[in-house]
Amino acid sequence: MPKHLLPTTVVGSYPQPEWLVDRAMLSKSVPRTRMHAMWRLPAQHLEEAQDDATIVAIRDMERAGIDIVTDGEIRRESYSNRFATALDGIDADNPAIITARGGQQTPVPRVVGQVRRSRPVELDDIKFLRRNTDRAAKITLPGPFTMSQQARDEFYKDDEELAMAFAEAVNAEALDLQKAGADVIQLDEPWVRNNPELAKRYAVKAINRALQGITVPTVVHLCFGYAAVVPGSTKPAGYSFLAELDDTIAEQISIEAAQPRLDLGVLKDLASKKIMLGVLDLGNPEIEPATVVADRIRNGLKHVAADRLVVAPDCGMKYIPREIAFGKLKAMCDAAATVRSEIG
C-alpha cells in the first residue's frame, strides 16, 4: 500500500476495447442479467482476449501514475451482473422485467431459491491482477443492498432476508479475495440512495455482514450513476443516504463529487472514515487540466485531513473513450502530486 499522502486509485472499471466488446450495445444500458452478445470474440478465444485487455488496462493505470490499481473490470458486462448471476438461487436465463417510472424496461434476475455462493467468481481475477502488477491491488464486488434491489424476489418474500443472503455470499467471496492477495476490497452500493428509507432499515447491517472478518482496507462506493447513462443535469446536489455509512465497518467511503458539484460540507458526517473523493467529472468529454483537478482536491482538504483523503474519479470509467480515460487519470495523478508537494 502507498505510504504517501493523497494516494490515487480508480473506482473500478476502465474502458473495454472496441475489439473486445460492442461498445454501442454496451452504451444502451447497465445490464442486470448477462449480455453475452456484447462480446465480439467466440467463447474459445474470449478468456485470452479478456486477459490481454486486462493487461492493457493495468498498464494504462500504471503509466498514468495510479497507486492502487484494479483489473479494470474488463471481464464484466456491468459492475454487478457477473457476480449476482453466478450465485445459486438466481435465475438469470428467465428474467423478470422491471418497468421504470419513465417506461424503460429492464430485465433483472429472478430469485427462485436460497441465495448462496457455491463457487468463487472473481478469485481468478484477483490472482491475475496480483501476477501482473507490483502496485497495491483493489478488487470490487457489488454490495448486498444493491443486488437485492436489482432482482425480483420470488423466494424470500422479505427484503431484509434477501439482502442478508446476498451479504453472506459477498462475504464468502471477499474472504477468498483477501487470502488471494487483495490489498483493498470495495463494495459498490449505489442503490442505497435510490431507496434511502429501505436502506435506513438494514443496508448498514448488510454491508457489515458482507465485510465481516475482512482485515485489509475496505471501501463502500456510492454514486449517482454512470455519467453516460445519468446526465449531470439530473443528478441531485446531495446524498439522501450518507451519514448512516459512518456506522459501517468499512474504512473508506467513496463518493461522486465532481460532476454533481457536491457540497463537501456533508463529509463532516463521516468523521470516522477515510474519504475516497471523486475529482474527475466523467460527464465532461474533455480532459480536465491538472490545475482544475488540483483545486477539487484542495477543496476536499478544507473538509478532510490529508491523511484521510484518497483521490479517485467520480465513478467507473467504462463508458468513456479510452484515450479520454487515460488523460483524465494522468491529470488526476499529476494534480495529486502537486497538492501533495504543497502540504509536504
mmCIF file of C-alpha atoms in Angstrom:
data_model
loop_
_atom_site.group_PDB
_atom_site.id
_atom_site.type_symbol
_atom_site.label_atom_id
_atom_site.label_comp_id
_atom_site.label_asym_id
_atom_site.label_seq_id
_atom_site.Cartn_x
_atom_site.Cartn_y
_atom_site.Cartn_z
ATOM 1 C CA MET A 1 0.000 0.000 0.000
ATOM 2 C CA PRO A 2 1.230 3.524 -0.746
ATOM 3 C CA LYS A 3 2.701 5.348 2.248
ATOM 4 C CA HIS A 4 2.436 8.903 0.899
ATOM 5 C CA LEU A 5 -0.460 11.286 1.425
ATOM 6 C CA LEU A 6 -3.255 11.601 -1.151
ATOM 7 C CA PRO A 7 -2.867 8.156 -2.768
ATOM 8 C CA THR A 8 -4.628 7.776 -6.118
ATOM 9 C CA THR A 9 -6.942 4.988 -7.205
ATOM 10 C CA VAL A 10 -9.801 4.214 -9.581
ATOM 11 C CA VAL A 11 -13.381 3.381 -8.663
ATOM 12 C CA GLY A 12 -13.156 0.103 -10.543
ATOM 13 C CA SER A 13 -13.858 -0.092 -14.261
ATOM 14 C CA TYR A 14 -11.747 1.065 -17.201
ATOM 15 C CA PRO A 15 -12.882 1.275 -20.854
ATOM 16 C CA GLN A 16 -13.058 -2.085 -22.613
ATOM 17 C CA PRO A 17 -11.503 -2.076 -26.115
ATOM 18 C CA GLU A 18 -13.775 -1.914 -29.147
ATOM 19 C CA TRP A 19 -12.154 -5.112 -30.438
ATOM 20 C CA LEU A 20 -13.329 -6.914 -27.299
ATOM 21 C CA VAL A 21 -16.861 -5.590 -26.772
ATOM 22 C CA ASP A 22 -19.595 -3.955 -28.826
ATOM 23 C CA ARG A 23 -19.445 -0.584 -27.094
ATOM 24 C CA ALA A 24 -22.539 0.686 -28.930
ATOM 25 C CA MET A 25 -24.530 -2.189 -27.408
ATOM 26 C CA LEU A 26 -22.945 -1.610 -24.015
ATOM 27 C CA SER A 27 -23.825 2.088 -24.087
ATOM 28 C CA LYS A 28 -27.561 1.408 -24.074
ATOM 29 C CA SER A 29 -27.781 0.045 -20.540
ATOM 30 C CA VAL A 30 -26.109 -1.187 -17.369
ATOM 31 C CA PRO A 31 -27.125 -4.849 -17.667
ATOM 32 C CA ARG A 32 -28.537 -6.720 -14.672
ATOM 33 C CA THR A 33 -28.711 -10.082 -16.456
ATOM 34 C CA ARG A 34 -25.958 -11.488 -18.664
ATOM 35 C CA MET A 35 -25.282 -9.776 -22.003
ATOM 36 C CA HIS A 36 -23.233 -12.427 -23.799
ATOM 37 C CA ALA A 37 -23.881 -10.802 -27.181
ATOM 38 C CA MET A 38 -21.757 -7.837 -26.086
ATOM 39 C CA TRP A 39 -18.538 -9.829 -26.508
ATOM 40 C CA ARG A 40 -17.004 -9.817 -30.004
ATOM 41 C CA LEU A 41 -14.891 -12.965 -29.520
ATOM 42 C CA PRO A 42 -16.126 -16.566 -29.696
ATOM 43 C CA ALA A 43 -16.117 -18.476 -26.419
ATOM 44 C CA GLN A 44 -12.916 -20.396 -27.165
ATOM 45 C CA HIS A 45 -10.913 -17.158 -27.530
ATOM 46 C CA LEU A 46 -12.741 -14.907 -25.064
ATOM 47 C CA GLU A 47 -10.732 -15.602 -21.902
ATOM 48 C CA GLU A 48 -7.382 -14.988 -23.625
ATOM 49 C CA ALA A 49 -8.739 -11.769 -25.142
ATOM 50 C CA GLN A 50 -10.023 -10.617 -21.749
ATOM 51 C CA ASP A 51 -6.612 -11.377 -20.221
ATOM 52 C CA ASP A 52 -4.880 -9.272 -22.879
ATOM 53 C CA ALA A 53 -7.314 -6.373 -22.452
ATOM 54 C CA THR A 54 -6.900 -6.558 -18.671
ATOM 55 C CA ILE A 55 -3.121 -6.196 -19.010
ATOM 56 C CA VAL A 56 -3.684 -3.143 -21.228
ATOM 57 C CA ALA A 57 -5.923 -1.612 -18.546
ATOM 58 C CA ILE A 58 -3.419 -2.326 -15.765
ATOM 59 C CA ARG A 59 -0.560 -0.810 -17.770
ATOM 60 C CA ASP A 60 -2.604 2.306 -18.562
ATOM 61 C CA MET A 61 -3.298 2.814 -14.855
ATOM 62 C CA GLU A 62 0.367 2.298 -14.011
ATOM 63 C CA ARG A 63 1.509 4.720 -16.747
ATOM 64 C CA ALA A 64 -0.952 7.329 -15.524
ATOM 65 C CA GLY A 65 0.524 7.020 -12.034
ATOM 66 C CA ILE A 66 -2.307 5.275 -10.168
ATOM 67 C CA ASP A 67 -1.133 3.964 -6.783
ATOM 68 C CA ILE A 68 -3.928 1.433 -6.126
ATOM 69 C CA VAL A 69 -4.939 -0.288 -9.368
ATOM 70 C CA THR A 70 -7.788 -2.620 -10.308
ATOM 71 C CA ASP A 71 -8.157 -5.099 -13.152
ATOM 72 C CA GLY A 72 -10.401 -2.567 -14.904
ATOM 73 C CA GLU A 73 -13.365 -4.949 -14.508
ATOM 74 C CA ILE A 74 -12.614 -5.911 -18.108
ATOM 75 C CA ARG A 75 -14.300 -9.324 -17.769
ATOM 76 C CA ARG A 76 -17.585 -7.839 -16.622
ATOM 77 C CA GLU A 77 -20.615 -6.703 -18.586
ATOM 78 C CA SER A 78 -21.561 -4.495 -15.652
ATOM 79 C CA TYR A 79 -20.281 -3.847 -12.160
ATOM 80 C CA SER A 80 -22.859 -6.181 -10.626
ATOM 81 C CA ASN A 81 -24.309 -8.742 -13.029
ATOM 82 C CA ARG A 82 -21.347 -11.132 -13.281
ATOM 83 C CA PHE A 83 -21.257 -11.813 -9.551
ATOM 84 C CA ALA A 84 -25.005 -11.690 -8.923
ATOM 85 C CA THR A 85 -25.887 -14.141 -11.689
ATOM 86 C CA ALA A 86 -23.200 -16.642 -10.601
ATOM 87 C CA LEU A 87 -24.942 -17.357 -7.298
ATOM 88 C CA ASP A 88 -27.180 -20.318 -6.529
ATOM 89 C CA GLY A 89 -30.853 -19.422 -6.281
ATOM 90 C CA ILE A 90 -30.661 -16.906 -9.137
ATOM 91 C CA ASP A 91 -32.410 -17.478 -12.465
ATOM 92 C CA ALA A 92 -30.825 -15.082 -14.933
ATOM 93 C CA ASP A 93 -31.879 -17.038 -18.027
ATOM 94 C CA ASN A 94 -35.583 -16.364 -17.473
ATOM 95 C CA PRO A 95 -35.520 -12.764 -16.269
ATOM 96 C CA ALA A 96 -38.282 -10.654 -14.820
ATOM 97 C CA ILE A 97 -38.987 -7.271 -16.381
ATOM 98 C CA ILE A 98 -38.982 -4.151 -14.211
ATOM 99 C CA THR A 99 -40.553 -1.014 -15.716
ATOM 100 C CA ALA A 100 -39.102 2.297 -14.533
ATOM 101 C CA ARG A 101 -41.186 5.416 -13.983
ATOM 102 C CA GLY A 102 -40.132 6.675 -17.392
ATOM 103 C CA GLY A 103 -41.344 3.484 -19.053
ATOM 104 C CA GLN A 104 -37.915 1.938 -19.649
ATOM 105 C CA GLN A 105 -37.995 -1.832 -19.260
ATOM 106 C CA THR A 106 -35.023 -3.647 -17.700
ATOM 107 C CA PRO A 107 -34.569 -7.428 -17.494
ATOM 108 C CA VAL A 108 -33.469 -8.435 -13.983
ATOM 109 C CA PRO A 109 -32.583 -11.790 -12.399
ATOM 110 C CA ARG A 110 -35.285 -13.664 -10.528
ATOM 111 C CA VAL A 111 -34.548 -15.033 -7.063
ATOM 112 C CA VAL A 112 -36.062 -18.522 -7.162
ATOM 113 C CA GLY A 113 -34.223 -20.290 -4.329
ATOM 114 C CA GLN A 114 -31.823 -19.819 -1.455
ATOM 115 C CA VAL A 115 -29.078 -17.382 -2.491
ATOM 116 C CA ARG A 116 -25.687 -18.977 -1.908
ATOM 117 C CA ARG A 117 -22.168 -18.763 -3.283
ATOM 118 C CA SER A 118 -21.157 -22.304 -4.209
ATOM 119 C CA ARG A 119 -18.018 -21.334 -6.159
ATOM 120 C CA PRO A 120 -15.591 -18.422 -6.446
ATOM 121 C CA VAL A 121 -16.493 -15.796 -9.033
ATOM 122 C CA GLU A 122 -13.684 -13.208 -9.000
ATOM 123 C CA LEU A 123 -10.908 -15.274 -7.437
ATOM 124 C CA ASP A 124 -9.066 -15.805 -10.726
ATOM 125 C CA ASP A 125 -9.437 -12.079 -11.437
ATOM 126 C CA ILE A 126 -7.520 -11.003 -8.328
ATOM 127 C CA LYS A 127 -4.898 -13.702 -8.883
ATOM 128 C CA PHE A 128 -4.369 -12.432 -12.440
ATOM 129 C CA LEU A 129 -4.137 -8.830 -11.235
ATOM 130 C CA ARG A 130 -1.728 -9.807 -8.461
ATOM 131 C CA ARG A 131 0.535 -11.571 -11.010
ATOM 132 C CA ASN A 132 0.578 -8.591 -13.348
ATOM 133 C CA THR A 133 1.284 -5.606 -11.112
ATOM 134 C CA ASP A 134 3.573 -4.794 -8.229
ATOM 135 C CA ARG A 135 1.293 -1.958 -7.090
ATOM 136 C CA ALA A 136 -1.439 -2.187 -4.488
ATOM 137 C CA ALA A 137 -4.338 -4.166 -5.926
ATOM 138 C CA LYS A 138 -8.007 -3.434 -5.343
ATOM 139 C CA ILE A 139 -10.966 -5.564 -6.386
ATOM 140 C CA THR A 140 -14.620 -4.596 -6.346
ATOM 141 C CA LEU A 141 -17.796 -6.502 -5.519
ATOM 142 C CA PRO A 142 -21.412 -5.458 -5.878
ATOM 143 C CA GLY A 143 -22.908 -4.627 -2.497
ATOM 144 C CA PRO A 144 -25.650 -6.767 -0.972
ATOM 145 C CA PHE A 145 -28.249 -3.999 -0.748
ATOM 146 C CA THR A 146 -27.752 -3.029 -4.393
ATOM 147 C CA MET A 147 -28.006 -6.641 -5.610
ATOM 148 C CA SER A 148 -31.201 -7.145 -3.619
ATOM 149 C CA GLN A 149 -32.688 -4.089 -5.343
ATOM 150 C CA GLN A 150 -31.639 -5.268 -8.810
ATOM 151 C CA ALA A 151 -33.514 -8.575 -8.671
ATOM 152 C CA ARG A 152 -37.114 -9.797 -8.491
ATOM 153 C CA ASP A 153 -37.604 -11.737 -5.266
ATOM 154 C CA GLU A 154 -39.812 -14.798 -5.779
ATOM 155 C CA PHE A 155 -38.451 -16.827 -2.866
ATOM 156 C CA TYR A 156 -37.729 -14.891 0.349
ATOM 157 C CA LYS A 157 -40.702 -12.505 0.342
ATOM 158 C CA ASP A 158 -38.722 -10.358 2.774
ATOM 159 C CA ASP A 159 -36.421 -7.558 1.589
ATOM 160 C CA GLU A 160 -34.042 -7.739 4.508
ATOM 161 C CA GLU A 161 -33.714 -11.523 4.410
ATOM 162 C CA LEU A 162 -32.771 -11.350 0.729
ATOM 163 C CA ALA A 163 -30.173 -8.618 1.331
ATOM 164 C CA MET A 164 -28.617 -10.605 4.171
ATOM 165 C CA ALA A 165 -28.383 -13.698 1.955
ATOM 166 C CA PHE A 166 -26.526 -11.628 -0.640
ATOM 167 C CA ALA A 167 -24.319 -10.276 2.179
ATOM 168 C CA GLU A 168 -23.274 -13.797 3.194
ATOM 169 C CA ALA A 169 -22.396 -14.606 -0.426
ATOM 170 C CA VAL A 170 -20.355 -11.411 -0.778
ATOM 171 C CA ASN A 171 -18.551 -12.132 2.487
ATOM 172 C CA ALA A 172 -17.547 -15.634 1.388
ATOM 173 C CA GLU A 173 -16.135 -14.169 -1.833
ATOM 174 C CA ALA A 174 -14.372 -11.301 -0.045
ATOM 175 C CA LEU A 175 -12.638 -13.648 2.387
ATOM 176 C CA ASP A 176 -11.247 -15.659 -0.541
ATOM 177 C CA LEU A 177 -10.157 -12.481 -2.343
ATOM 178 C CA GLN A 178 -8.323 -11.340 0.769
ATOM 179 C CA LYS A 179 -6.485 -14.662 1.043
ATOM 180 C CA ALA A 180 -5.502 -14.409 -2.620
ATOM 181 C CA GLY A 181 -3.732 -11.090 -2.132
ATOM 182 C CA ALA A 182 -6.280 -8.279 -2.484
ATOM 183 C CA ASP A 183 -4.897 -5.167 -0.784
ATOM 184 C CA VAL A 184 -8.239 -3.338 -0.847
ATOM 185 C CA ILE A 185 -11.802 -4.661 -1.215
ATOM 186 C CA GLN A 186 -14.561 -2.333 -2.370
ATOM 187 C CA LEU A 187 -18.341 -2.794 -2.261
ATOM 188 C CA ASP A 188 -20.377 -0.872 -4.826
ATOM 189 C CA GLU A 189 -23.635 0.279 -3.210
ATOM 190 C CA PRO A 190 -25.116 2.999 -5.443
ATOM 191 C CA TRP A 191 -28.694 1.846 -4.794
ATOM 192 C CA VAL A 192 -28.736 2.964 -1.161
ATOM 193 C CA ARG A 193 -29.569 6.435 -2.444
ATOM 194 C CA ASN A 194 -32.353 5.134 -4.752
ATOM 195 C CA ASN A 195 -34.319 3.737 -1.830
ATOM 196 C CA PRO A 196 -32.989 5.523 1.265
ATOM 197 C CA GLU A 197 -35.912 4.587 3.530
ATOM 198 C CA LEU A 198 -35.349 0.874 2.911
ATOM 199 C CA ALA A 199 -31.589 1.415 3.167
ATOM 200 C CA LYS A 200 -32.015 3.010 6.591
ATOM 201 C CA ARG A 201 -33.680 -0.179 7.812
ATOM 202 C CA TYR A 202 -30.920 -2.664 7.012
ATOM 203 C CA ALA A 203 -28.261 -1.509 4.491
ATOM 204 C CA VAL A 204 -25.615 -0.895 7.186
ATOM 205 C CA LYS A 205 -26.363 -4.302 8.725
ATOM 206 C CA ALA A 206 -25.975 -5.983 5.311
ATOM 207 C CA ILE A 207 -22.756 -4.115 4.487
ATOM 208 C CA ASN A 208 -21.239 -5.029 7.840
ATOM 209 C CA ARG A 209 -22.153 -8.695 7.321
ATOM 210 C CA ALA A 210 -20.546 -8.594 3.866
ATOM 211 C CA LEU A 211 -17.298 -7.183 5.317
ATOM 212 C CA GLN A 212 -17.179 -9.399 8.403
ATOM 213 C CA GLY A 213 -13.681 -10.770 9.030
ATOM 214 C CA ILE A 214 -12.026 -8.627 6.347
ATOM 215 C CA THR A 215 -8.828 -7.107 7.724
ATOM 216 C CA VAL A 216 -7.476 -5.339 4.612
ATOM 217 C CA PRO A 217 -8.773 -1.822 3.909
ATOM 218 C CA THR A 218 -12.398 -1.787 2.749
ATOM 219 C CA VAL A 219 -14.414 0.769 0.778
ATOM 220 C CA VAL A 220 -18.113 1.409 0.208
ATOM 221 C CA HIS A 221 -18.691 3.271 -3.065
ATOM 222 C CA LEU A 222 -21.719 5.497 -3.716
ATOM 223 C CA CYS A 223 -22.501 7.391 -6.884
ATOM 224 C CA PHE A 224 -25.447 8.901 -8.740
ATOM 225 C CA GLY A 225 -24.939 6.649 -11.784
ATOM 226 C CA TYR A 226 -22.595 6.483 -14.752
ATOM 227 C CA ALA A 227 -22.336 9.914 -16.381
ATOM 228 C CA ALA A 228 -23.026 8.371 -19.806
ATOM 229 C CA VAL A 229 -26.322 6.949 -18.529
ATOM 230 C CA VAL A 230 -27.380 9.542 -15.930
ATOM 231 C CA PRO A 231 -26.672 13.123 -17.154
ATOM 232 C CA GLY A 232 -25.246 15.571 -14.661
ATOM 233 C CA SER A 233 -28.253 17.866 -15.031
ATOM 234 C CA THR A 234 -30.458 15.180 -13.478
ATOM 235 C CA LYS A 235 -28.195 14.441 -10.517
ATOM 236 C CA PRO A 236 -29.104 15.768 -7.067
ATOM 237 C CA ALA A 237 -26.806 18.088 -5.165
ATOM 238 C CA GLY A 238 -26.557 15.768 -2.179
ATOM 239 C CA TYR A 239 -26.858 12.190 -0.983
ATOM 240 C CA SER A 240 -30.066 11.000 0.654
ATOM 241 C CA PHE A 241 -28.144 8.205 2.412
ATOM 242 C CA LEU A 242 -24.635 9.111 3.512
ATOM 243 C CA ALA A 243 -24.235 9.919 7.203
ATOM 244 C CA GLU A 244 -25.567 6.440 8.011
ATOM 245 C CA LEU A 245 -22.447 4.919 6.434
ATOM 246 C CA ASP A 246 -20.367 6.205 9.341
ATOM 247 C CA ASP A 247 -21.821 3.211 11.210
ATOM 248 C CA THR A 248 -20.383 0.676 8.770
ATOM 249 C CA ILE A 249 -17.163 -1.183 9.473
ATOM 250 C CA ALA A 250 -15.759 -0.039 6.118
ATOM 251 C CA GLU A 251 -12.594 2.031 6.426
ATOM 252 C CA GLN A 252 -13.379 4.300 3.471
ATOM 253 C CA ILE A 253 -16.449 5.832 1.839
ATOM 254 C CA SER A 254 -16.178 6.661 -1.869
ATOM 255 C CA ILE A 255 -18.359 9.472 -3.221
ATOM 256 C CA GLU A 256 -19.043 11.145 -6.549
ATOM 257 C CA ALA A 257 -18.342 14.850 -6.082
ATOM 258 C CA ALA A 258 -17.037 16.464 -9.291
ATOM 259 C CA GLN A 259 -19.930 16.168 -11.748
ATOM 260 C CA PRO A 260 -22.757 16.916 -9.276
ATOM 261 C CA ARG A 261 -20.650 19.666 -7.668
ATOM 262 C CA LEU A 262 -21.353 18.152 -4.296
ATOM 263 C CA ASP A 263 -21.221 20.412 -1.230
ATOM 264 C CA LEU A 264 -18.374 18.746 0.640
ATOM 265 C CA GLY A 265 -19.684 20.003 3.957
ATOM 266 C CA VAL A 266 -21.548 16.671 4.092
ATOM 267 C CA LEU A 267 -18.245 14.965 4.834
ATOM 268 C CA LYS A 268 -18.476 16.112 8.437
ATOM 269 C CA ASP A 269 -20.983 13.288 8.897
ATOM 270 C CA LEU A 270 -18.277 10.727 8.076
ATOM 271 C CA ALA A 271 -15.745 11.782 10.679
ATOM 272 C CA SER A 272 -14.582 8.229 11.418
ATOM 273 C CA LYS A 273 -13.855 7.360 7.774
ATOM 274 C CA LYS A 274 -11.290 7.971 5.112
ATOM 275 C CA ILE A 275 -12.876 9.598 2.074
ATOM 276 C CA MET A 276 -12.275 8.409 -1.471
ATOM 277 C CA LEU A 277 -13.132 11.679 -3.192
ATOM 278 C CA GLY A 278 -14.344 11.802 -6.790
ATOM 279 C CA VAL A 279 -12.441 14.620 -8.501
ATOM 280 C CA LEU A 280 -12.925 13.701 -12.193
ATOM 281 C CA ASP A 281 -16.150 14.708 -13.949
ATOM 282 C CA LEU A 282 -16.825 11.755 -16.251
ATOM 283 C CA GLY A 283 -19.702 13.608 -17.895
ATOM 284 C CA ASN A 284 -17.216 16.113 -19.319
ATOM 285 C CA PRO A 285 -15.869 14.685 -22.616
ATOM 286 C CA GLU A 286 -12.728 16.800 -22.302
ATOM 287 C CA ILE A 287 -9.672 16.030 -20.184
ATOM 288 C CA GLU A 288 -9.662 18.455 -17.269
ATOM 289 C CA PRO A 289 -6.373 20.312 -16.746
ATOM 290 C CA ALA A 290 -4.428 19.122 -13.726
ATOM 291 C CA THR A 291 -4.873 22.619 -12.265
ATOM 292 C CA VAL A 292 -8.668 22.163 -12.206
ATOM 293 C CA VAL A 293 -8.389 18.742 -10.592
ATOM 294 C CA ALA A 294 -5.892 20.103 -8.052
ATOM 295 C CA ASP A 295 -8.447 22.728 -6.996
ATOM 296 C CA ARG A 296 -11.012 19.965 -6.413
ATOM 297 C CA ILE A 297 -8.510 18.140 -4.204
ATOM 298 C CA ARG A 298 -7.748 21.348 -2.298
ATOM 299 C CA ASN A 299 -11.480 21.831 -1.775
ATOM 300 C CA GLY A 300 -11.653 18.348 -0.297
ATOM 301 C CA LEU A 301 -8.826 19.195 2.077
ATOM 302 C CA LYS A 302 -10.947 22.020 3.520
ATOM 303 C CA HIS A 303 -13.204 19.315 4.954
ATOM 304 C CA VAL A 304 -10.977 16.227 5.335
ATOM 305 C CA ALA A 305 -7.430 15.934 6.686
ATOM 306 C CA ALA A 306 -4.831 14.903 4.131
ATOM 307 C CA ASP A 307 -4.216 11.571 5.837
ATOM 308 C CA ARG A 308 -7.915 10.726 5.396
ATOM 309 C CA LEU A 309 -8.218 11.600 1.694
ATOM 310 C CA VAL A 310 -7.871 9.187 -1.248
ATOM 311 C CA VAL A 311 -8.071 10.680 -4.755
ATOM 312 C CA ALA A 312 -10.241 8.981 -7.410
ATOM 313 C CA PRO A 313 -12.576 9.545 -10.364
ATOM 314 C CA ASP A 314 -16.267 10.111 -9.642
ATOM 315 C CA CYS A 315 -17.320 6.682 -10.840
ATOM 316 C CA GLY A 316 -16.264 3.807 -13.074
ATOM 317 C CA MET A 317 -14.779 4.806 -16.438
ATOM 318 C CA LYS A 318 -16.038 2.019 -18.715
ATOM 319 C CA TYR A 319 -18.422 4.205 -20.724
ATOM 320 C CA ILE A 320 -15.920 6.841 -21.860
ATOM 321 C CA PRO A 321 -13.298 6.580 -24.646
ATOM 322 C CA ARG A 322 -10.050 5.011 -23.501
ATOM 323 C CA GLU A 323 -7.834 7.918 -24.559
ATOM 324 C CA ILE A 324 -10.023 10.292 -22.534
ATOM 325 C CA ALA A 325 -9.974 7.942 -19.543
ATOM 326 C CA PHE A 326 -6.185 7.734 -19.624
ATOM 327 C CA GLY A 327 -5.815 11.501 -19.986
ATOM 328 C CA LYS A 328 -8.129 12.151 -17.070
ATOM 329 C CA LEU A 329 -6.269 9.685 -14.848
ATOM 330 C CA LYS A 330 -2.927 11.258 -15.781
ATOM 331 C CA ALA A 331 -4.266 14.735 -14.948
ATOM 332 C CA MET A 332 -5.590 13.403 -11.632
ATOM 333 C CA CYS A 333 -2.267 11.844 -10.671
ATOM 334 C CA ASP A 334 -0.365 14.999 -11.668
ATOM 335 C CA ALA A 335 -2.806 17.083 -9.608
ATOM 336 C CA ALA A 336 -2.402 14.828 -6.577
ATOM 337 C CA ALA A 337 1.382 15.131 -6.852
ATOM 338 C CA THR A 338 1.123 18.933 -6.993
ATOM 339 C CA VAL A 339 -1.101 19.174 -3.921
ATOM 340 C CA ARG A 340 0.994 16.578 -2.095
ATOM 341 C CA SER A 341 4.085 18.759 -2.606
ATOM 342 C CA GLU A 342 2.217 21.778 -1.234
ATOM 343 C CA ILE A 343 1.329 20.084 2.034
ATOM 344 C CA GLY A 344 4.723 18.466 2.483
#
